[in-house]
CSV table of C-alpha atoms in Angstrom, one decimal:
chain,number,residue,atom,x,y,z
R,245,MET,CA,66.4,65.5,66.3
R,246,ILE,CA,65.2,61.9,65.8
R,247,GLU,CA,68.1,60.7,68.6
R,248,ASP,CA,66.4,62.7,71.4
R,249,THR,CA,63.0,61.5,71.2
R,250,LEU,CA,64.0,58.2,71.8
R,251,VAL,CA,65.3,56.2,74.9
R,252,LYS,CA,68.2,54.2,73.3
R,253,PRO,CA,70.9,56.2,70.9
R,254,MET,CA,70.8,55.8,67.4
R,255,ARG,CA,72.9,52.6,66.1
R,256,ILE,CA,74.5,52.7,63.2
R,257,LEU,CA,76.3,49.6,61.7
R,258,LEU,CA,79.2,50.4,59.8
R,259,VAL,CA,80.6,47.9,57.7
R,260,ASP,CA,84.2,48.6,55.2
R,261,ASP,CA,86.9,46.6,54.9
R,262,ASN,CA,88.9,50.0,55.0
R,263,PRO,CA,90.3,51.3,59.0
R,264,ASN,CA,90.4,54.4,58.1
R,265,ASN,CA,86.8,54.8,56.9
R,266,LEU,CA,85.6,53.0,59.6
R,267,LYS,CA,87.8,55.7,61.9
R,268,VAL,CA,86.6,58.5,60.1
R,269,LEU,CA,83.0,57.4,59.6
R,270,SER,CA,82.6,56.2,63.7
R,271,GLU,CA,84.0,59.8,64.7
R,272,ALA,CA,81.3,61.6,62.6
R,273,ILE,CA,78.6,59.3,63.9
R,274,GLN,CA,79.4,59.5,67.7
R,275,GLY,CA,79.3,62.9,67.3
R,276,HIS,CA,76.0,63.2,66.8
R,277,GLY,CA,74.9,61.3,69.3
R,278,TRP,CA,75.0,58.5,67.7
R,279,LYS,CA,76.0,54.7,68.3
R,280,ALA,CA,78.3,53.3,66.0
R,281,LEU,CA,79.2,49.3,65.4
R,282,MET,CA,81.7,48.4,63.3
R,283,ALA,CA,82.5,45.4,61.1
R,284,ASN,CA,85.0,44.7,58.3
R,285,ASP,CA,83.4,42.1,55.9
R,286,GLY,CA,80.1,40.5,55.0
R,287,GLU,CA,79.7,37.8,56.7
R,288,SER,CA,80.5,39.7,60.5
R,289,ALA,CA,78.2,42.6,59.4
R,290,ILE,CA,75.5,40.0,58.9
R,291,GLU,CA,76.7,38.2,62.2
R,292,GLN,CA,76.8,41.4,64.4
R,293,ALA,CA,72.9,43.1,62.6
R,294,GLU,CA,71.2,39.5,64.1
R,295,TYR,CA,72.2,39.9,67.2
R,296,ALA,CA,72.7,44.1,67.7
R,297,HIS,CA,69.7,45.2,65.3
R,298,PRO,CA,70.8,48.5,64.6
R,299,ASP,CA,69.0,51.3,63.3
R,300,LEU,CA,70.8,51.5,60.3
R,301,ILE,CA,73.2,50.1,58.0
R,302,ILE,CA,76.2,52.0,55.9
R,303,LEU,CA,77.9,48.9,53.6
R,304,ASP,CA,80.5,49.3,51.5
R,305,VAL,CA,80.1,47.6,48.0
R,306,MET,CA,83.9,46.8,47.4
R,307,MET,CA,85.0,43.8,50.5
R,308,PRO,CA,86.7,40.7,50.5
R,309,GLY,CA,84.8,37.5,50.8
R,310,ILE,CA,81.2,38.3,49.8
R,311,ASP,CA,80.9,41.6,48.5
R,312,GLY,CA,78.3,44.6,49.2
R,313,PHE,CA,75.7,43.4,47.1
R,314,GLU,CA,75.8,39.8,48.8
R,315,THR,CA,75.4,40.9,51.8
R,316,CYS,CA,72.4,42.9,51.0
R,317,ARG,CA,70.4,39.8,50.1
R,318,ARG,CA,70.8,38.0,53.0
R,319,LEU,CA,70.3,40.6,55.0
R,320,LYS,CA,66.9,41.2,53.3
R,321,ALA,CA,66.1,37.4,52.7
R,322,ASN,CA,67.0,37.0,56.8
R,323,SER,CA,63.8,37.9,58.9
R,324,ILE,CA,65.7,39.0,61.2
R,325,THR,CA,67.1,41.9,59.4
R,326,GLN,CA,65.2,42.7,56.4
R,327,HIS,CA,63.4,46.0,57.3
R,328,ILE,CA,66.9,47.7,58.5
R,329,PRO,CA,67.6,50.1,56.0
R,330,VAL,CA,71.2,49.6,54.2
R,331,ILE,CA,72.8,52.6,52.6
R,332,PHE,CA,75.6,51.4,49.9
R,333,MET,CA,79.1,53.3,50.1
R,334,THR,CA,81.1,52.9,47.1
R,335,ALA,CA,83.5,54.6,44.9
R,336,LEU,CA,81.8,52.8,41.5
R,337,SER,CA,79.4,55.5,39.6
R,338,ASP,CA,78.1,53.4,37.1
R,339,ALA,CA,74.4,54.0,37.0
R,340,LEU,CA,73.5,49.8,36.2
R,341,ASP,CA,75.2,49.5,40.1
R,342,LYS,CA,73.3,51.8,41.7
R,343,VAL,CA,70.2,50.7,40.2
R,344,LYS,CA,71.2,47.1,41.5
R,345,GLY,CA,71.6,48.0,44.7
R,346,LEU,CA,68.2,49.6,45.1
R,347,GLU,CA,66.6,46.8,43.3
R,348,ILE,CA,68.1,44.3,46.1
R,349,GLY,CA,66.9,46.6,48.6
R,350,ALA,CA,69.2,49.6,49.8
R,351,VAL,CA,67.2,52.4,50.2
R,352,ASP,CA,70.4,55.0,49.3
R,353,TYR,CA,73.9,55.5,47.8
R,354,ILE,CA,76.7,57.7,49.0
R,355,THR,CA,79.5,57.6,47.2
R,356,LYS,CA,83.2,57.9,48.0
R,357,PRO,CA,85.2,59.9,48.5
R,358,PHE,CA,82.3,60.5,51.2
R,359,GLN,CA,81.8,64.1,52.7
R,360,GLN,CA,80.8,64.0,56.4
R,361,GLU,CA,78.0,66.6,55.9
R,362,GLU,CA,76.3,64.9,53.1
R,363,VAL,CA,76.7,61.2,55.1
R,364,ILE,CA,74.9,63.2,58.1
R,365,ALA,CA,72.4,64.9,56.5
R,366,ARG,CA,71.5,61.6,54.5
R,367,LEU,CA,71.3,59.6,57.9
R,368,LYS,CA,69.3,61.7,59.8
R,369,LEU,CA,67.2,61.5,56.4
R,370,HIS,CA,66.8,57.6,57.0
R,371,LEU,CA,67.2,57.3,60.4
R,372,LYS,CA,63.5,59.9,60.4
R,373,ILE,CA,61.8,57.9,57.5
R,374,SER,CA,62.5,54.8,59.3
R,375,HIS,CA,60.8,56.2,62.5
R,376,LEU,CA,58.0,57.1,60.9
R,377,THR,CA,57.8,54.2,59.0
R,378,ARG,CA,58.1,51.8,62.4
R,379,THR,CA,55.2,54.3,64.1
R,380,LEU,CA,53.0,53.9,61.2
R,381,GLU,CA,53.2,49.8,61.8
R,382,GLN,CA,52.9,50.0,65.0
R,383,GLN,CA,49.3,52.2,64.3
R,384,VAL,CA,48.5,50.2,61.8
R,385,GLU,CA,48.7,47.3,63.7
R,386,GLU,CA,47.4,48.8,67.1
R,387,ARG,CA,44.3,49.9,64.4
R,388,THR,CA,44.3,46.3,63.1
R,389,ALA,CA,44.1,44.5,66.5
R,390,GLU,CA,41.4,47.1,67.5
R,391,LEU,CA,39.3,45.9,64.2
R,392,THR,CA,39.6,42.7,65.2
R,393,GLN,CA,38.4,43.1,68.7
R,394,SER,CA,35.9,44.8,67.2
R,395,LEU,CA,34.7,42.5,64.7
R,396,GLN,CA,35.0,40.0,67.1
R,397,GLN,CA,33.0,41.6,69.9
R,398,LEU,CA,30.1,42.1,66.3
R,399,GLN,CA,30.0,38.3,65.6
R,400,HIS,CA,30.0,38.2,69.6
R,401,THR,CA,26.4,40.5,69.8
R,402,GLN,CA,25.3,38.6,66.4
R,403,LEU,CA,25.6,35.3,68.1
R,404,GLN,CA,23.8,36.2,70.8
R,405,MET,CA,21.0,38.0,69.2
R,406,ILE,CA,20.7,35.5,66.9
R,407,GLN,CA,20.3,33.1,69.8
R,408,SER,CA,18.0,35.1,72.0
R,409,GLU,CA,15.6,35.3,68.9
R,410,LYS,CA,15.7,32.0,67.9
R,411,MET,CA,14.9,30.8,71.3
R,412,SER,CA,12.5,33.1,71.7
R,413,ALA,CA,10.5,31.9,68.6
R,414,LEU,CA,11.0,29.0,68.9
R,415,GLY,CA,9.9,28.7,72.8
R,416,ASN,CA,7.0,30.5,72.1
R,417,LEU,CA,5.4,28.0,69.3
R,418,VAL,CA,6.5,25.2,71.3
R,419,ALA,CA,4.8,26.4,74.1
R,420,GLY,CA,2.2,27.4,72.1
R,421,ILE,CA,1.5,24.2,70.6
R,422,ALA,CA,2.6,22.3,73.7
R,423,HIS,CA,-1.1,24.4,75.3
R,424,GLU,CA,-3.1,23.6,72.5
R,425,MET,CA,-2.4,20.2,72.5
R,426,ASN,CA,-3.2,19.6,76.2
R,427,ASN,CA,-6.9,21.1,75.9
R,428,PRO,CA,-8.1,18.4,73.2
R,429,LEU,CA,-5.7,15.6,74.6
R,430,GLY,CA,-7.4,16.0,78.4
R,431,PHE,CA,-10.7,15.7,77.0
R,432,ILE,CA,-9.6,12.5,75.1
R,433,SER,CA,-8.3,10.9,77.5
R,434,ALA,CA,-11.5,11.9,80.7
R,435,THR,CA,-13.6,10.5,77.7
R,436,LEU,CA,-12.1,7.1,76.9
R,437,LYS,CA,-11.4,6.5,80.8
R,438,GLN,CA,-15.0,7.6,81.5
R,439,ALA,CA,-16.1,5.1,78.3
R,440,LYS,CA,-14.7,2.1,79.5
R,441,PRO,CA,-16.8,1.4,82.5
R,442,ASN,CA,-19.5,2.4,80.7
R,443,ILE,CA,-18.7,0.1,78.0
R,444,GLY,CA,-18.1,-2.6,80.1
R,445,ASP,CA,-21.5,-1.6,81.0
R,446,ILE,CA,-23.1,-2.1,78.1
R,447,ILE,CA,-21.0,-5.4,77.3
R,448,GLU,CA,-21.8,-7.2,81.1
R,449,HIS,CA,-25.7,-6.0,79.8
R,450,LEU,CA,-25.5,-7.6,76.4
R,451,GLN,CA,-24.1,-10.6,78.3
R,452,LEU,CA,-27.1,-11.3,80.6
R,453,TYR,CA,-29.3,-10.7,77.4
R,454,GLN,CA,-27.4,-13.5,75.8
R,455,LYS,CA,-28.3,-15.2,79.5
R,456,SER,CA,-31.7,-14.6,79.4
R,457,PHE,CA,-33.0,-15.4,76.1
R,458,PRO,CA,-30.5,-18.4,75.1
R,459,ASN,CA,-32.1,-19.1,71.8
R,460,ALA,CA,-31.5,-16.2,69.5
R,461,ASN,CA,-33.4,-16.5,66.2
R,462,GLU,CA,-31.4,-17.0,63.0
R,463,GLU,CA,-30.7,-13.5,62.1
R,464,ILE,CA,-29.0,-12.6,65.6
R,465,ILE,CA,-26.7,-15.4,65.3
R,466,ASN,CA,-26.0,-14.4,61.6
R,467,HIS,CA,-25.1,-11.4,62.8
R,468,ALA,CA,-22.7,-12.3,65.8
R,469,GLU,CA,-21.1,-14.5,63.8
R,470,GLU,CA,-20.5,-11.6,60.7
R,471,VAL,CA,-19.1,-9.2,63.4
R,472,ASP,CA,-17.5,-11.7,65.1
R,473,LEU,CA,-19.1,-10.8,68.4
R,474,ASP,CA,-16.6,-12.7,71.1
R,475,TYR,CA,-13.8,-11.3,69.5
R,476,CYS,CA,-14.8,-7.3,69.2
R,477,ILE,CA,-16.2,-7.5,73.1
R,478,GLU,CA,-12.8,-9.1,73.8
R,479,ASP,CA,-10.8,-6.8,71.7
R,480,LEU,CA,-12.6,-3.5,73.0
R,481,SER,CA,-11.6,-3.3,76.2
R,482,LYS,CA,-8.1,-3.5,74.7
R,483,MET,CA,-8.6,-0.9,72.1
R,484,ILE,CA,-9.5,1.7,74.9
R,485,ASP,CA,-6.3,0.5,77.1
R,486,SER,CA,-4.5,1.6,74.0
R,487,MET,CA,-6.0,4.8,73.0
R,488,VAL,CA,-5.5,6.0,76.9
R,489,MET,CA,-1.4,5.1,76.7
R,490,ALA,CA,-1.9,7.0,73.4
R,491,CYS,CA,-3.4,9.8,75.5
R,492,ASP,CA,0.0,10.0,78.0
R,493,ARG,CA,2.7,9.2,75.4
R,494,ILE,CA,1.2,12.3,73.5
R,495,LYS,CA,0.8,13.8,76.9
R,496,ASN,CA,5.0,12.9,77.8
R,497,ILE,CA,5.7,14.4,74.1
R,498,SER,CA,3.9,17.8,75.7
R,499,ASN,CA,6.0,18.1,78.6
R,500,SER,CA,8.9,17.5,76.6
R,501,LEU,CA,8.2,20.6,74.5
R,502,ARG,CA,7.5,22.3,76.7
R,503,THR,CA,11.1,21.4,79.0
R,504,PHE,CA,13.3,21.9,75.7
R,505,SER,CA,11.0,25.3,74.9
R,506,ARG,CA,11.6,26.0,79.1
R,507,GLY,CA,11.8,29.9,78.9
R,508,ASP,CA,15.3,31.1,81.0
R,509,ARG,CA,14.8,34.0,82.9
R,510,ASP,CA,17.2,37.1,84.1
R,511,TYR,CA,19.2,34.7,86.2
R,512,LYS,CA,20.3,31.2,86.1
R,513,GLN,CA,18.1,28.7,88.1
R,514,PRO,CA,18.6,24.9,88.9
R,515,PHE,CA,17.7,22.3,86.1
R,516,ASN,CA,18.6,18.5,86.2
R,517,LEU,CA,20.1,18.1,82.9
R,518,HIS,CA,18.7,14.3,82.3
R,519,GLU,CA,15.2,16.0,81.7
R,520,GLY,CA,16.7,18.2,79.3
R,521,ILE,CA,18.6,15.8,77.4
R,522,ASP,CA,15.8,13.1,77.8
R,523,SER,CA,13.3,15.9,75.9
R,524,THR,CA,15.9,17.1,73.5
R,525,ILE,CA,16.5,12.6,72.2
R,526,LEU,CA,12.2,12.4,72.2
R,527,ILE,CA,11.7,15.9,70.0
R,528,LEU,CA,14.6,14.6,67.8
R,529,LYS,CA,12.9,10.7,67.5
R,530,HIS,CA,11.8,11.2,64.3
R,531,ARG,CA,15.2,11.6,62.9
R,532,LEU,CA,16.3,8.6,64.6
R,533,LYS,CA,14.2,6.2,63.0
R,534,ALA,CA,14.7,4.1,60.3
R,535,ASN,CA,14.2,4.7,57.0
R,536,GLU,CA,14.6,3.6,53.8
R,537,HIS,CA,18.4,3.7,53.4
R,538,ARG,CA,19.2,2.7,57.2
R,539,PRO,CA,17.9,1.1,60.2
R,540,ALA,CA,17.0,3.0,63.3
R,541,ILE,CA,20.2,5.1,65.2
R,542,GLU,CA,20.8,3.2,68.6
R,543,VAL,CA,20.6,6.2,71.3
R,544,PHE,CA,22.3,4.9,74.7
R,545,THR,CA,21.8,7.2,78.0
R,546,GLU,CA,24.5,6.4,80.7
R,547,TYR,CA,23.6,8.8,83.4
R,548,GLY,CA,25.6,9.0,86.2
R,549,ASN,CA,24.7,10.5,90.2
R,550,ILE,CA,24.9,13.9,89.2
R,551,PRO,CA,23.2,17.6,90.8
R,552,GLU,CA,21.0,19.8,89.6
R,553,ILE,CA,23.2,22.3,88.4
R,554,GLU,CA,22.4,26.2,88.2
R,555,CYS,CA,22.2,27.4,84.9
R,556,PHE,CA,19.9,28.9,81.4
R,557,PRO,CA,18.0,25.5,81.1
R,558,GLY,CA,16.5,26.5,77.4
R,559,GLN,CA,19.7,27.7,76.6
R,560,LEU,CA,21.4,24.4,77.1
R,561,ASN,CA,18.7,22.5,75.6
R,562,GLN,CA,19.2,24.1,72.6
R,563,VAL,CA,23.5,23.3,72.7
R,564,PHE,CA,22.4,19.8,73.3
R,565,MET,CA,20.2,20.2,70.3
R,566,ASN,CA,22.6,21.2,68.2
R,567,ILE,CA,25.0,18.7,69.1
R,568,LEU,CA,22.8,15.6,68.5
R,569,ALA,CA,21.6,17.0,65.7
R,570,ASN,CA,24.9,17.3,64.4
R,571,ALA,CA,25.8,13.4,65.4
R,572,ILE,CA,22.6,12.1,63.7
R,573,ASP,CA,23.8,14.3,60.4
R,574,ALA,CA,28.0,12.2,60.6
R,575,LEU,CA,25.8,9.4,61.1
R,576,ASP,CA,23.2,9.7,58.1
R,577,GLU,CA,26.7,10.6,56.4
R,578,SER,CA,28.9,7.6,57.1
R,579,GLY,CA,26.0,5.4,55.5
R,580,ALA,CA,25.9,6.9,52.6
R,581,GLY,CA,27.2,3.8,50.3
R,582,ARG,CA,26.7,1.3,52.4
R,583,SER,CA,23.9,-1.5,52.6
R,584,PHE,CA,21.1,-1.7,54.9
R,585,GLU,CA,22.6,-5.1,56.0
R,586,ASP,CA,25.9,-3.6,56.3
R,587,ILE,CA,24.5,-0.9,58.7
R,588,THR,CA,22.5,-3.4,60.6
R,589,ALA,CA,25.6,-5.0,61.1
R,590,ASN,CA,27.7,-2.1,62.4
R,591,PRO,CA,24.0,-0.2,64.0
R,592,ASN,CA,25.2,3.9,64.2
R,593,GLN,CA,25.1,4.6,67.9
R,594,ILE,CA,24.8,7.9,69.5
R,595,THR,CA,25.9,7.3,73.6
R,596,ILE,CA,25.0,10.1,76.2
R,597,THR,CA,27.2,9.8,79.4
R,598,THR,CA,27.1,12.1,82.6
R,599,PHE,CA,29.4,11.4,86.2
R,600,VAL,CA,31.0,14.4,88.1
R,601,ALA,CA,34.6,15.1,88.4
R,602,GLU,CA,36.5,17.5,89.6
R,603,LYS,CA,33.6,19.9,90.5
R,604,GLN,CA,32.2,19.5,87.4
R,605,VAL,CA,29.3,17.7,85.7
R,606,LYS,CA,30.7,16.4,82.5
R,607,ILE,CA,28.6,15.4,79.6
R,608,ILE,CA,29.8,13.5,76.7
R,609,ILE,CA,28.1,13.1,73.5
R,610,ALA,CA,29.7,10.7,71.1
R,611,ASP,CA,28.6,9.0,67.8
R,612,ASN,CA,30.5,6.2,65.9
R,613,GLY,CA,30.4,8.7,62.4
R,614,VAL,CA,32.6,9.9,60.0
R,615,GLY,CA,34.2,11.7,62.0
R,616,MET,CA,36.2,15.2,61.3
R,617,SER,CA,40.0,15.8,60.0
R,618,GLU,CA,42.1,17.7,62.3
R,619,GLU,CA,42.0,20.7,60.0
R,620,VAL,CA,38.4,20.6,60.4
R,621,GLN,CA,38.0,20.7,64.0
R,622,GLU,CA,40.2,23.5,64.2
R,623,HIS,CA,37.6,25.8,62.4
R,624,ILE,CA,34.3,23.9,64.1
R,625,PHE,CA,33.6,26.4,66.5
R,626,ASP,CA,34.1,29.4,64.0
R,627,HIS,CA,31.4,32.1,63.4
R,628,LEU,CA,29.7,30.9,59.8
R,629,PHE,CA,31.8,27.4,59.4
R,630,THR,CA,30.1,24.4,57.9
R,631,THR,CA,31.1,21.5,56.2
R,632,LYS,CA,27.2,20.8,55.2
R,633,GLY,CA,26.1,21.7,51.6
R,634,VAL,CA,24.6,24.9,50.7
R,635,ASN,CA,21.1,24.5,52.6
R,636,LYS,CA,21.9,22.2,55.4
R,637,GLY,CA,24.0,24.1,57.4
R,638,THR,CA,24.2,28.1,58.8
R,639,GLY,CA,27.6,27.6,60.8
R,640,LEU,CA,25.8,28.9,63.6
R,641,GLY,CA,24.9,26.0,65.3
R,642,LEU,CA,28.5,25.3,67.1
R,643,ALA,CA,29.6,28.7,67.2
R,644,ILE,CA,26.0,29.2,69.7
R,645,ALA,CA,26.5,26.6,71.5
R,646,GLN,CA,30.2,27.4,72.7
R,647,GLN,CA,29.1,30.5,73.3
R,648,ILE,CA,26.4,29.6,75.6
R,649,ILE,CA,28.6,26.8,77.3
R,650,ALA,CA,32.1,29.4,77.6
R,651,ASP,CA,30.3,32.9,78.3
R,652,LYS,CA,26.9,32.2,79.9
R,653,HIS,CA,27.8,29.3,81.9
R,654,ASP,CA,31.7,29.5,82.7
R,655,GLY,CA,32.1,25.7,80.9
R,656,GLU,CA,34.3,24.2,78.8
R,657,ILE,CA,33.1,22.6,75.3
R,658,ASP,CA,35.6,20.5,73.5
R,659,CYS,CA,35.7,18.2,70.5
R,660,LEU,CA,37.5,15.2,69.8
R,661,SER,CA,37.4,13.2,66.8
R,662,ASN,CA,39.4,11.0,64.3
R,663,PRO,CA,38.0,10.1,60.2
R,664,GLY,CA,36.3,7.1,59.9
R,665,LYS,CA,36.3,6.8,64.1
R,666,GLY,CA,33.5,9.0,65.0
R,667,THR,CA,33.4,12.1,67.2
R,668,LYS,CA,33.3,13.0,70.7
R,669,PHE,CA,31.7,16.2,72.2
R,670,VAL,CA,32.7,16.7,76.1
R,671,ILE,CA,30.6,19.3,77.8
R,672,SER,CA,32.1,20.4,81.3
R,673,LEU,CA,30.0,22.8,83.7
R,674,PRO,CA,30.7,24.0,86.6
R,675,ILE,CA,28.9,22.5,90.1
């Protein structure tokens, strides 16, 4: 029997205004090992059902106050009692009344005068159905939880694969470009440095000719005026210096590319976060420059005295890249509809701050863009969630960023934002 399989005996709430009916039903129920709860009107039945949570209710239809139909309606409208099976007990034989009771949530009818054997048989049936239903619901909930966990694990693995493949491909590409740049760059730089003293010797030799033969012919004088010889001599050295500086600039860019694409090993390694941030800013510099729609975006770095941390440098650089790229997108969006002069008066800005607090390195990346609503903030780290238009965002950037910070580095990444007041990302990494 059902009651033998459970730790607690089944509890059945009997609701009838006739004390004799309650007594007979109570004795029959207790004779089968069930526990009888009793109420003599609808109001007390509802109150008792809320705190006692019976396994089944036998409910008389004709009662003073609220009748059985209204009592059943209230029980089914209450989230606490709506799942308790209700069996109506009535002397009414009209089929319409029975249909009415079934429509409002009853599972069965017992007709007065009742036979104890029939009542017990029906109770056994509906208690068994109720038990099976609860067991099935529990199994469905457990299976749903398992499927949800499997889906989350699948998404987690997918993010790892995407992030790994992306960083691997990007790292190989950038490292290859940086390597190929370095060969001709080294040749140009070395040649310029060697050419400068040679050109100086040639100019000095030319000046000796001018002193030795001060009376130049008309053709030489005219040509000197035509090419502005004095200016050429003065400017040539500056041109060489400018080209050497340009080579140094390209070399810095190449080094930044190599820093950004720094390959991660299977274990963490010491890394200067400021170098990673600087290299990311340099790579994004083309997006920060002024265009026909807005002036240049200003980037301010307020670096504190932070130590190197054990981490996966390439992965953290990708986090910086994702957040800074999103900040630029937000500032471009905030500029839509504003005049060039208005943006100049209230410039677009990104501020990056680092400091140590509570044995953690804090990196704050803040912009004064459009900001986000509370609803959007709740989903920005969700897999495939994006507010950008078609072909403008994958919805993976911040999901990957959170995975890198939380799962790979035992850190935290939080977002603070208000519409029209900008957005601030706070990254916390353990030292």
